Amino acid sequence: MQQPNNGAPLLEVKGLKTGFNIDGEIYHAVDDVSFKVNPRQIVGIVGESGCGKSVMSMSVMKLLPIGIGEITDGEVVFQGNNIEHLTETEMNKIRGKDISMIFQEPMTALNPVFTIGFQLDEVLLNHQNISKQRARKISIELLTQVGISRPDSIVDEYPHQLSGGMRQRVMIAMAIACQPKLLIADEPTTALDVTVQAQILELLKTIQEKNDMSVILITHDLGVVAEMCDEVIVMYAGKIVERTDVDTLFYNPKHPYTKLLMESIPKLHEEVETLGSIEGIVPSLKNMPKTGCRFADRCPAAMPECKTITPVLAEVEDGHDVSCLLYKSSRPVEEVK
Ligand code: SF4
């Protein structure tokens, strides 16, 4: 398979549209999304449930439910290869080896009837030409690397015998077993308590630096983004509404949705009686507005034209893209004339 040129992004998503067939009609959960992930970069994808974050990661992994979800337009290019042109056998070689994934609830990803060691060995044996003994040795080393004490005995235990934090560490061990170039972490700490969350994030960051890995971190938690990410993409109702580097996003958020997400983060040095929350819910796929801004029904800054003019994602400042009619460059060309 083709390898990337120097300086080329590791992953490039171009105009991606992912649709779901509901009662014979196609509804797009991801609608015209473009972004890049460079080598060794951590890109955060933020938004509430139903914003299309996870569907996007399943599209990148080519793991959409067959016959229900499909990429209807655009491209996902990994290491210079359009994944649409890869066969299932070729994709299987990439998954787990070059791109791997960790999920919010490791119990759904770990098989309850096999030991931790068996499952780790399997990942290694599937992608590397090594003996079972060698796989077991590496499995124990991986468990040590992710901070599991007693790795020699944990290999013989079953997932239900471990705490949530330990299971997530095992998932990370499985995900990094083949030293992937890209790790997709989908809400990796949401199911864990706060202390364990911090430990897992620190572990991910250490491994990312040590292995020179790129990470797509999917989360609803801007606090996690602040800790971890270089670049941030804010998604709402299947579209990117803001994209910039992490410092700019926190010091100069521009989209009203991002600003509301910011207000929901607890601040260390400020005493607030209640945290901000965003009224209303993300529109369902069937109720997505056909024209206008998809955030209009919840936006405190909405103007009458927000219901009729659809904003476009455009650069409003150097390296800072926003999709909101409050900014002239986000207005469609025919509106600006
Ligand atoms: Fe709010 Fe209008 Fe901007 Fe949408 S386009 S975020 S409704 S101000």
mmCIF file of C-alpha atoms and ligand atoms in Angstrom:
data_model
loop_
_atom_site.group_PDB
_atom_site.id
_atom_site.type_symbol
_atom_site.label_atom_id
_atom_site.label_comp_id
_atom_site.label_asym_id
_atom_site.label_seq_id
_atom_site.Cartn_x
_atom_site.Cartn_y
_atom_site.Cartn_z
ATOM 1 C CA MET A 1 0.000 0.000 0.000
ATOM 2 C CA GLN A 2 1.122 3.565 -0.755
ATOM 3 C CA GLN A 3 2.930 5.361 2.103
ATOM 4 C CA PRO A 4 2.532 9.111 2.791
ATOM 5 C CA ASN A 5 4.865 11.759 1.372
ATOM 6 C CA ASN A 6 6.860 13.738 3.863
ATOM 7 C CA GLY A 7 4.786 16.590 5.195
ATOM 8 C CA ALA A 8 1.498 15.072 3.982
ATOM 9 C CA PRO A 9 -1.335 14.667 6.485
ATOM 10 C CA LEU A 10 -1.731 11.189 7.937
ATOM 11 C CA LEU A 11 -5.495 11.357 7.505
ATOM 12 C CA GLU A 12 -7.517 13.630 5.291
ATOM 13 C CA VAL A 13 -11.296 13.681 5.379
ATOM 14 C CA LYS A 14 -12.703 15.595 2.410
ATOM 15 C CA GLY A 15 -16.348 16.630 2.065
ATOM 16 C CA LEU A 16 -17.481 13.497 3.909
ATOM 17 C CA LYS A 17 -21.185 12.725 3.923
ATOM 18 C CA THR A 18 -22.394 9.676 5.810
ATOM 19 C CA GLY A 19 -26.041 8.768 5.430
ATOM 20 C CA PHE A 20 -28.401 6.390 7.217
ATOM 21 C CA ASN A 21 -31.309 4.683 5.584
ATOM 22 C CA ILE A 22 -34.401 5.318 7.686
ATOM 23 C CA ASP A 23 -37.686 4.014 6.275
ATOM 24 C CA GLY A 24 -36.215 4.035 2.766
ATOM 25 C CA GLU A 25 -34.889 7.612 2.924
ATOM 26 C CA ILE A 26 -31.258 8.670 3.387
ATOM 27 C CA TYR A 27 -30.539 11.082 6.258
ATOM 28 C CA HIS A 28 -27.036 12.447 6.746
ATOM 29 C CA ALA A 29 -25.506 12.152 10.230
ATOM 30 C CA VAL A 30 -22.244 13.593 8.879
ATOM 31 C CA ASP A 31 -22.773 16.283 6.291
ATOM 32 C CA ASP A 32 -19.897 17.716 4.255
ATOM 33 C CA VAL A 33 -17.151 17.420 6.861
ATOM 34 C CA SER A 34 -13.503 18.085 5.976
ATOM 35 C CA PHE A 35 -10.432 18.028 8.206
ATOM 36 C CA LYS A 36 -6.856 16.773 8.410
ATOM 37 C CA VAL A 37 -4.830 14.984 11.036
ATOM 38 C CA ASN A 38 -1.085 15.441 10.788
ATOM 39 C CA PRO A 39 1.494 12.997 12.114
ATOM 40 C CA ARG A 40 1.815 13.227 15.928
ATOM 41 C CA GLN A 41 -1.127 15.617 16.176
ATOM 42 C CA ILE A 42 -4.010 15.273 18.666
ATOM 43 C CA VAL A 43 -7.245 16.505 17.141
ATOM 44 C CA GLY A 44 -10.271 16.842 19.388
ATOM 45 C CA ILE A 45 -13.774 16.452 18.005
ATOM 46 C CA VAL A 46 -16.274 18.013 20.368
ATOM 47 C CA GLY A 47 -20.038 18.208 20.537
ATOM 48 C CA GLU A 48 -23.066 16.823 22.341
ATOM 49 C CA SER A 49 -24.487 13.358 21.687
ATOM 50 C CA GLY A 50 -26.082 13.201 18.267
ATOM 51 C CA CYS A 51 -23.652 15.677 16.664
ATOM 52 C CA GLY A 52 -22.175 13.028 14.353
ATOM 53 C CA LYS A 53 -18.799 12.610 16.109
ATOM 54 C CA SER A 54 -18.963 8.848 16.492
ATOM 55 C CA VAL A 55 -20.499 8.259 13.048
ATOM 56 C CA MET A 56 -17.552 10.129 11.636
ATOM 57 C CA SER A 57 -15.062 7.860 13.388
ATOM 58 C CA MET A 58 -16.959 4.762 12.223
ATOM 59 C CA SER A 59 -16.803 6.167 8.679
ATOM 60 C CA VAL A 60 -13.013 6.572 8.968
ATOM 61 C CA MET A 61 -12.716 2.967 10.168
ATOM 62 C CA LYS A 62 -15.154 1.795 7.455
ATOM 63 C CA LEU A 63 -17.218 0.183 10.182
ATOM 64 C CA LEU A 64 -20.670 1.522 9.333
ATOM 65 C CA PRO A 65 -23.515 -0.991 9.738
ATOM 66 C CA ILE A 66 -23.881 -2.665 6.339
ATOM 67 C CA GLY A 67 -27.134 -1.849 4.558
ATOM 68 C CA ILE A 68 -27.984 0.916 7.046
ATOM 69 C CA GLY A 69 -25.161 3.449 7.042
ATOM 70 C CA GLU A 70 -22.896 4.399 4.129
ATOM 71 C CA ILE A 71 -20.546 7.090 2.895
ATOM 72 C CA THR A 72 -22.576 8.828 0.186
ATOM 73 C CA ASP A 73 -20.037 11.474 -0.819
ATOM 74 C CA GLY A 74 -16.519 12.701 -0.120
ATOM 75 C CA GLU A 75 -13.321 10.831 0.687
ATOM 76 C CA VAL A 76 -11.380 9.445 3.608
ATOM 77 C CA VAL A 77 -7.706 9.337 2.663
ATOM 78 C CA PHE A 78 -5.354 7.522 5.046
ATOM 79 C CA GLN A 79 -1.634 7.551 4.267
ATOM 80 C CA GLY A 80 -2.435 8.620 0.715
ATOM 81 C CA ASN A 81 -4.987 5.823 0.130
ATOM 82 C CA ASN A 82 -8.694 6.459 -0.365
ATOM 83 C CA ILE A 83 -10.283 3.886 1.972
ATOM 84 C CA GLU A 84 -13.267 3.550 -0.354
ATOM 85 C CA HIS A 85 -11.013 1.720 -2.802
ATOM 86 C CA LEU A 86 -9.703 -0.748 -0.211
ATOM 87 C CA THR A 87 -11.165 -4.230 0.045
ATOM 88 C CA GLU A 88 -12.442 -5.570 3.365
ATOM 89 C CA THR A 89 -9.275 -7.715 3.630
ATOM 90 C CA GLU A 90 -7.099 -4.635 3.138
ATOM 91 C CA MET A 91 -9.153 -2.675 5.682
ATOM 92 C CA ASN A 92 -8.829 -5.517 8.186
ATOM 93 C CA LYS A 93 -5.061 -5.205 7.879
ATOM 94 C CA ILE A 94 -5.272 -1.473 8.615
ATOM 95 C CA ARG A 95 -7.706 -1.749 11.536
ATOM 96 C CA GLY A 96 -5.876 -2.568 14.725
ATOM 97 C CA LYS A 97 -2.489 -2.211 13.047
ATOM 98 C CA ASP A 98 -2.361 1.276 11.493
ATOM 99 C CA ILE A 99 -5.577 2.720 12.923
ATOM 100 C CA SER A 100 -7.032 1.509 16.187
ATOM 101 C CA MET A 101 -9.864 2.596 18.367
ATOM 102 C CA ILE A 102 -10.825 2.753 22.022
ATOM 103 C CA PHE A 103 -14.364 3.224 23.221
ATOM 104 C CA GLN A 104 -16.193 4.697 26.191
ATOM 105 C CA GLU A 105 -17.224 1.387 27.734
ATOM 106 C CA PRO A 106 -14.507 -1.240 27.462
ATOM 107 C CA MET A 107 -16.934 -4.011 28.474
ATOM 108 C CA THR A 108 -18.568 -3.694 25.066
ATOM 109 C CA ALA A 109 -15.229 -4.056 23.291
ATOM 110 C CA LEU A 110 -13.697 -6.764 25.492
ATOM 111 C CA ASN A 111 -15.075 -10.263 25.114
ATOM 112 C CA PRO A 112 -16.370 -11.422 28.535
ATOM 113 C CA VAL A 113 -15.674 -15.107 27.871
ATOM 114 C CA PHE A 114 -11.957 -14.824 27.076
ATOM 115 C CA THR A 115 -9.085 -13.886 29.368
ATOM 116 C CA ILE A 116 -7.313 -10.566 29.036
ATOM 117 C CA GLY A 117 -4.152 -12.340 27.879
ATOM 118 C CA PHE A 118 -5.988 -14.322 25.197
ATOM 119 C CA GLN A 119 -7.554 -11.146 23.770
ATOM 120 C CA LEU A 120 -4.279 -9.226 23.765
ATOM 121 C CA ASP A 121 -2.416 -12.170 22.207
ATOM 122 C CA GLU A 122 -5.064 -12.335 19.453
ATOM 123 C CA VAL A 123 -4.460 -8.728 18.382
ATOM 124 C CA LEU A 124 -0.729 -9.391 18.131
ATOM 125 C CA LEU A 125 -1.077 -12.751 16.380
ATOM 126 C CA ASN A 126 -3.547 -11.288 13.841
ATOM 127 C CA HIS A 127 -1.119 -8.616 12.708
ATOM 128 C CA GLN A 128 2.350 -9.963 13.386
ATOM 129 C CA ASN A 129 4.135 -13.107 12.368
ATOM 130 C CA ILE A 130 5.167 -14.194 15.881
ATOM 131 C CA SER A 131 4.825 -17.265 18.078
ATOM 132 C CA LYS A 132 2.188 -17.598 20.828
ATOM 133 C CA GLN A 133 4.928 -17.473 23.462
ATOM 134 C CA ARG A 134 6.318 -14.245 22.020
ATOM 135 C CA ALA A 135 2.785 -12.749 21.830
ATOM 136 C CA ARG A 136 2.217 -13.543 25.512
ATOM 137 C CA LYS A 137 5.516 -11.944 26.465
ATOM 138 C CA ILE A 138 4.587 -8.757 24.544
ATOM 139 C CA SER A 139 1.079 -8.805 26.084
ATOM 140 C CA ILE A 140 2.594 -8.756 29.568
ATOM 141 C CA GLU A 141 4.942 -5.930 28.545
ATOM 142 C CA LEU A 142 1.977 -3.963 27.156
ATOM 143 C CA LEU A 143 0.030 -4.369 30.398
ATOM 144 C CA THR A 144 3.066 -3.096 32.299
ATOM 145 C CA GLN A 145 3.339 -0.156 29.899
ATOM 146 C CA VAL A 146 -0.265 0.898 30.590
ATOM 147 C CA GLY A 147 0.336 0.813 34.334
ATOM 148 C CA ILE A 148 -1.312 -2.483 35.278
ATOM 149 C CA SER A 149 0.271 -4.024 38.340
ATOM 150 C CA ARG A 150 0.585 -7.843 38.516
ATOM 151 C CA PRO A 151 0.467 -8.152 34.694
ATOM 152 C CA ASP A 152 1.574 -11.832 34.911
ATOM 153 C CA SER A 153 -1.583 -12.771 36.768
ATOM 154 C CA ILE A 154 -3.937 -10.254 35.090
ATOM 155 C CA VAL A 155 -3.363 -12.005 31.740
ATOM 156 C CA ASP A 156 -5.237 -14.988 33.155
ATOM 157 C CA GLU A 157 -8.172 -12.962 34.473
ATOM 158 C CA TYR A 158 -11.474 -12.142 32.764
ATOM 159 C CA PRO A 159 -12.747 -8.600 32.023
ATOM 160 C CA HIS A 160 -15.398 -8.728 34.786
ATOM 161 C CA GLN A 161 -12.669 -9.283 37.384
ATOM 162 C CA LEU A 162 -11.149 -5.849 36.638
ATOM 163 C CA SER A 163 -12.277 -2.338 37.631
ATOM 164 C CA GLY A 164 -13.520 0.113 34.951
ATOM 165 C CA GLY A 165 -10.201 1.971 34.996
ATOM 166 C CA MET A 166 -8.210 -1.251 34.599
ATOM 167 C CA ARG A 167 -10.438 -2.405 31.740
ATOM 168 C CA GLN A 168 -9.827 0.900 29.987
ATOM 169 C CA ARG A 169 -6.078 0.417 30.475
ATOM 170 C CA VAL A 170 -6.407 -3.050 28.895
ATOM 171 C CA MET A 171 -8.276 -1.489 25.958
ATOM 172 C CA ILE A 172 -5.451 1.012 25.534
ATOM 173 C CA ALA A 173 -2.928 -1.842 25.647
ATOM 174 C CA MET A 174 -4.883 -3.638 22.893
ATOM 175 C CA ALA A 175 -5.166 -0.446 20.855
ATOM 176 C CA ILE A 176 -1.434 0.286 20.953
ATOM 177 C CA ALA A 177 -0.313 -3.351 20.625
ATOM 178 C CA CYS A 178 0.715 -2.905 17.002
ATOM 179 C CA GLN A 179 1.936 0.679 17.421
ATOM 180 C CA PRO A 180 -0.762 2.260 15.238
ATOM 181 C CA LYS A 181 -0.114 5.565 13.519
ATOM 182 C CA LEU A 182 -3.606 6.787 14.383
ATOM 183 C CA LEU A 183 -5.635 6.120 17.512
ATOM 184 C CA ILE A 184 -9.298 7.074 17.583
ATOM 185 C CA ALA A 185 -10.431 7.468 21.180
ATOM 186 C CA ASP A 186 -14.221 7.769 21.423
ATOM 187 C CA GLU A 187 -15.163 9.252 24.822
ATOM 188 C CA PRO A 188 -12.382 7.183 26.419
ATOM 189 C CA THR A 189 -12.902 8.494 29.947
ATOM 190 C CA THR A 190 -16.623 9.265 30.130
ATOM 191 C CA ALA A 191 -17.542 6.098 32.030
ATOM 192 C CA LEU A 192 -14.785 6.565 34.625
ATOM 193 C CA ASP A 193 -14.654 8.541 37.846
ATOM 194 C CA VAL A 194 -12.747 11.822 37.850
ATOM 195 C CA THR A 195 -9.479 10.608 39.389
ATOM 196 C CA VAL A 196 -9.277 7.626 37.047
ATOM 197 C CA GLN A 197 -10.187 9.906 34.094
ATOM 198 C CA ALA A 198 -7.145 12.074 34.785
ATOM 199 C CA GLN A 199 -4.876 9.018 35.022
ATOM 200 C CA ILE A 200 -6.158 7.583 31.740
ATOM 201 C CA LEU A 201 -5.730 10.915 29.927
ATOM 202 C CA GLU A 202 -2.184 11.216 31.247
ATOM 203 C CA LEU A 203 -1.470 7.671 30.099
ATOM 204 C CA LEU A 204 -2.826 8.390 26.614
ATOM 205 C CA LYS A 205 -0.703 11.513 26.334
ATOM 206 C CA THR A 206 2.445 9.681 27.466
ATOM 207 C CA ILE A 207 1.872 6.861 24.974
ATOM 208 C CA GLN A 208 1.061 9.321 22.170
ATOM 209 C CA GLU A 209 4.364 11.116 22.709
ATOM 210 C CA LYS A 210 6.393 7.935 23.154
ATOM 211 C CA ASN A 211 4.940 6.199 20.077
ATOM 212 C CA ASP A 212 4.770 9.345 17.853
ATOM 213 C CA MET A 213 1.117 8.553 17.319
ATOM 214 C CA SER A 214 -1.682 10.796 16.017
ATOM 215 C CA VAL A 215 -4.923 10.792 17.991
ATOM 216 C CA ILE A 216 -8.502 11.752 17.207
ATOM 217 C CA LEU A 217 -10.106 12.354 20.561
ATOM 218 C CA ILE A 218 -13.887 12.363 20.458
ATOM 219 C CA THR A 219 -15.498 13.928 23.490
ATOM 220 C CA HIS A 220 -18.345 16.084 24.760
ATOM 221 C CA ASP A 221 -16.021 17.458 27.440
ATOM 222 C CA LEU A 222 -14.061 20.617 26.642
ATOM 223 C CA GLY A 223 -12.039 20.089 29.834
ATOM 224 C CA VAL A 224 -10.598 16.919 28.251
ATOM 225 C CA VAL A 225 -9.855 18.852 25.060
ATOM 226 C CA ALA A 226 -7.955 21.542 26.992
ATOM 227 C CA GLU A 227 -5.770 18.867 28.610
ATOM 228 C CA MET A 228 -4.965 16.923 25.495
ATOM 229 C CA CYS A 229 -5.496 18.492 22.086
ATOM 230 C CA ASP A 230 -3.558 20.560 19.562
ATOM 231 C CA GLU A 231 -6.461 21.262 17.200
ATOM 232 C CA VAL A 232 -10.177 21.260 17.934
ATOM 233 C CA ILE A 233 -13.177 20.660 15.722
ATOM 234 C CA VAL A 234 -16.571 21.567 17.161
ATOM 235 C CA MET A 235 -19.437 19.671 15.535
ATOM 236 C CA TYR A 236 -23.128 20.384 15.678
ATOM 237 C CA ALA A 237 -25.857 18.357 13.961
ATOM 238 C CA GLY A 238 -23.472 16.640 11.543
ATOM 239 C CA LYS A 239 -21.521 19.751 10.543
ATOM 240 C CA ILE A 240 -18.324 21.433 11.672
ATOM 241 C CA VAL A 241 -19.243 24.789 13.209
ATOM 242 C CA GLU A 242 -15.797 25.861 14.452
ATOM 243 C CA ARG A 243 -12.221 24.680 13.891
ATOM 244 C CA THR A 244 -8.988 26.109 15.236
ATOM 245 C CA ASP A 245 -6.049 25.403 17.559
ATOM 246 C CA VAL A 246 -6.811 24.675 21.196
ATOM 247 C CA ASP A 247 -5.531 27.992 22.634
ATOM 248 C CA THR A 248 -7.515 30.101 20.172
ATOM 249 C CA LEU A 249 -10.642 28.100 20.875
ATOM 250 C CA PHE A 250 -10.391 28.647 24.611
ATOM 251 C CA TYR A 251 -9.307 32.299 24.534
ATOM 252 C CA ASN A 252 -11.315 33.439 21.533
ATOM 253 C CA PRO A 253 -14.294 31.143 20.848
ATOM 254 C CA LYS A 254 -16.476 32.558 18.098
ATOM 255 C CA HIS A 255 -19.410 30.275 17.419
ATOM 256 C CA PRO A 256 -22.357 30.728 19.824
ATOM 257 C CA TYR A 257 -22.501 26.932 20.309
ATOM 258 C CA THR A 258 -18.832 26.774 21.308
ATOM 259 C CA LYS A 259 -19.360 29.670 23.712
ATOM 260 C CA LEU A 260 -22.230 27.814 25.383
ATOM 261 C CA LEU A 261 -20.125 24.637 25.627
ATOM 262 C CA MET A 262 -17.427 26.753 27.312
ATOM 263 C CA GLU A 263 -19.903 28.030 29.882
ATOM 264 C CA SER A 264 -20.647 24.475 30.911
ATOM 265 C CA ILE A 265 -17.032 23.818 32.025
ATOM 266 C CA PRO A 266 -16.369 24.340 35.740
ATOM 267 C CA LYS A 267 -13.656 26.991 36.267
ATOM 268 C CA LEU A 268 -11.104 26.353 38.993
ATOM 269 C CA HIS A 269 -10.868 29.915 40.323
ATOM 270 C CA GLU A 270 -14.432 31.103 39.839
ATOM 271 C CA GLU A 271 -17.315 30.449 42.160
ATOM 272 C CA VAL A 272 -20.453 29.907 40.152
ATOM 273 C CA GLU A 273 -23.783 28.789 41.517
ATOM 274 C CA THR A 274 -24.830 26.832 38.449
ATOM 275 C CA LEU A 275 -22.989 25.772 35.342
ATOM 276 C CA GLY A 276 -24.378 26.890 32.021
ATOM 277 C CA SER A 277 -26.425 24.375 30.081
ATOM 278 C CA ILE A 278 -27.680 24.551 26.526
ATOM 279 C CA GLU A 279 -31.437 24.585 26.283
ATOM 280 C CA GLY A 280 -33.112 22.235 23.834
ATOM 281 C CA ILE A 281 -31.680 19.239 22.006
ATOM 282 C CA VAL A 282 -29.758 18.523 18.828
ATOM 283 C CA PRO A 283 -32.320 18.034 16.004
ATOM 284 C CA SER A 284 -32.838 14.385 15.089
ATOM 285 C CA LEU A 285 -31.814 13.184 11.620
ATOM 286 C CA LYS A 286 -35.431 13.235 10.441
ATOM 287 C CA ASN A 287 -36.022 16.756 11.788
ATOM 288 C CA MET A 288 -32.864 18.397 10.488
ATOM 289 C CA PRO A 289 -33.669 21.865 9.081
ATOM 290 C CA LYS A 290 -33.326 21.861 5.283
ATOM 291 C CA THR A 291 -32.172 25.490 5.114
ATOM 292 C CA GLY A 292 -30.712 27.960 7.561
ATOM 293 C CA CYS A 293 -28.456 27.332 10.528
ATOM 294 C CA ARG A 294 -29.012 24.000 12.275
ATOM 295 C CA PHE A 295 -28.363 25.657 15.652
ATOM 296 C CA ALA A 296 -30.946 28.428 15.132
ATOM 297 C CA ASP A 297 -33.590 27.000 17.497
ATOM 298 C CA ARG A 298 -31.133 26.984 20.424
ATOM 299 C CA CYS A 299 -28.941 29.952 19.622
ATOM 300 C CA PRO A 300 -29.116 32.979 21.933
ATOM 301 C CA ALA A 301 -27.689 35.175 19.135
ATOM 302 C CA ALA A 302 -30.073 33.962 16.393
ATOM 303 C CA MET A 303 -31.294 36.543 13.867
ATOM 304 C CA PRO A 304 -34.333 36.200 11.583
ATOM 305 C CA GLU A 305 -32.142 35.301 8.568
ATOM 306 C CA CYS A 306 -30.589 32.388 10.481
ATOM 307 C CA LYS A 307 -33.689 30.358 9.564
ATOM 308 C CA THR A 308 -33.343 30.991 5.831
ATOM 309 C CA ILE A 309 -29.648 31.471 5.035
ATOM 310 C CA THR A 310 -27.335 28.496 5.528
ATOM 311 C CA PRO A 311 -23.930 29.571 6.901
ATOM 312 C CA VAL A 312 -20.758 28.117 5.385
ATOM 313 C CA LEU A 313 -17.599 27.138 7.243
ATOM 314 C CA ALA A 314 -15.053 29.821 6.391
ATOM 315 C CA GLU A 315 -11.872 31.343 7.795
ATOM 316 C CA VAL A 316 -12.831 34.350 9.907
ATOM 317 C CA GLU A 317 -9.323 34.892 11.268
ATOM 318 C CA ASP A 318 -5.984 33.329 10.453
ATOM 319 C CA GLY A 319 -6.348 29.573 11.100
ATOM 320 C CA HIS A 320 -9.793 29.981 12.657
ATOM 321 C CA ASP A 321 -12.799 28.640 10.730
ATOM 322 C CA VAL A 322 -16.367 29.341 11.812
ATOM 323 C CA SER A 323 -19.787 28.642 10.343
ATOM 324 C CA CYS A 324 -22.087 31.394 11.648
ATOM 325 C CA LEU A 325 -23.870 34.300 9.972
ATOM 326 C CA LEU A 326 -22.524 36.696 12.614
ATOM 327 C CA TYR A 327 -19.295 36.599 10.579
ATOM 328 C CA LYS A 328 -19.280 38.045 7.075
ATOM 329 C CA SER A 329 -17.006 35.362 5.613
ATOM 330 C CA SER A 330 -19.449 32.649 6.756
ATOM 331 C CA ARG A 331 -22.209 34.133 4.628
ATOM 332 C CA PRO A 332 -22.727 32.328 1.307
ATOM 333 C CA VAL A 333 -21.091 34.213 -1.588
ATOM 334 C CA GLU A 334 -24.427 35.243 -3.183
ATOM 335 C CA GLU A 335 -25.467 36.895 0.125
ATOM 336 C CA VAL A 336 -22.309 38.980 0.450
ATOM 337 C CA LYS A 337 -22.545 40.577 -3.034
HETATM 338 FE FE1 SF4 B 1 -26.688 31.538 15.862
HETATM 339 FE FE2 SF4 B 1 -27.396 32.478 13.496
HETATM 340 FE FE3 SF4 B 1 -24.841 32.001 14.030
HETATM 341 FE FE4 SF4 B 1 -26.544 30.006 13.704
HETATM 342 S S1 SF4 B 1 -25.942 31.477 12.160
HETATM 343 S S2 SF4 B 1 -25.021 30.185 15.285
HETATM 344 S S3 SF4 B 1 -28.382 30.832 14.615
HETATM 345 S S4 SF4 B 1 -26.179 33.528 15.002
#
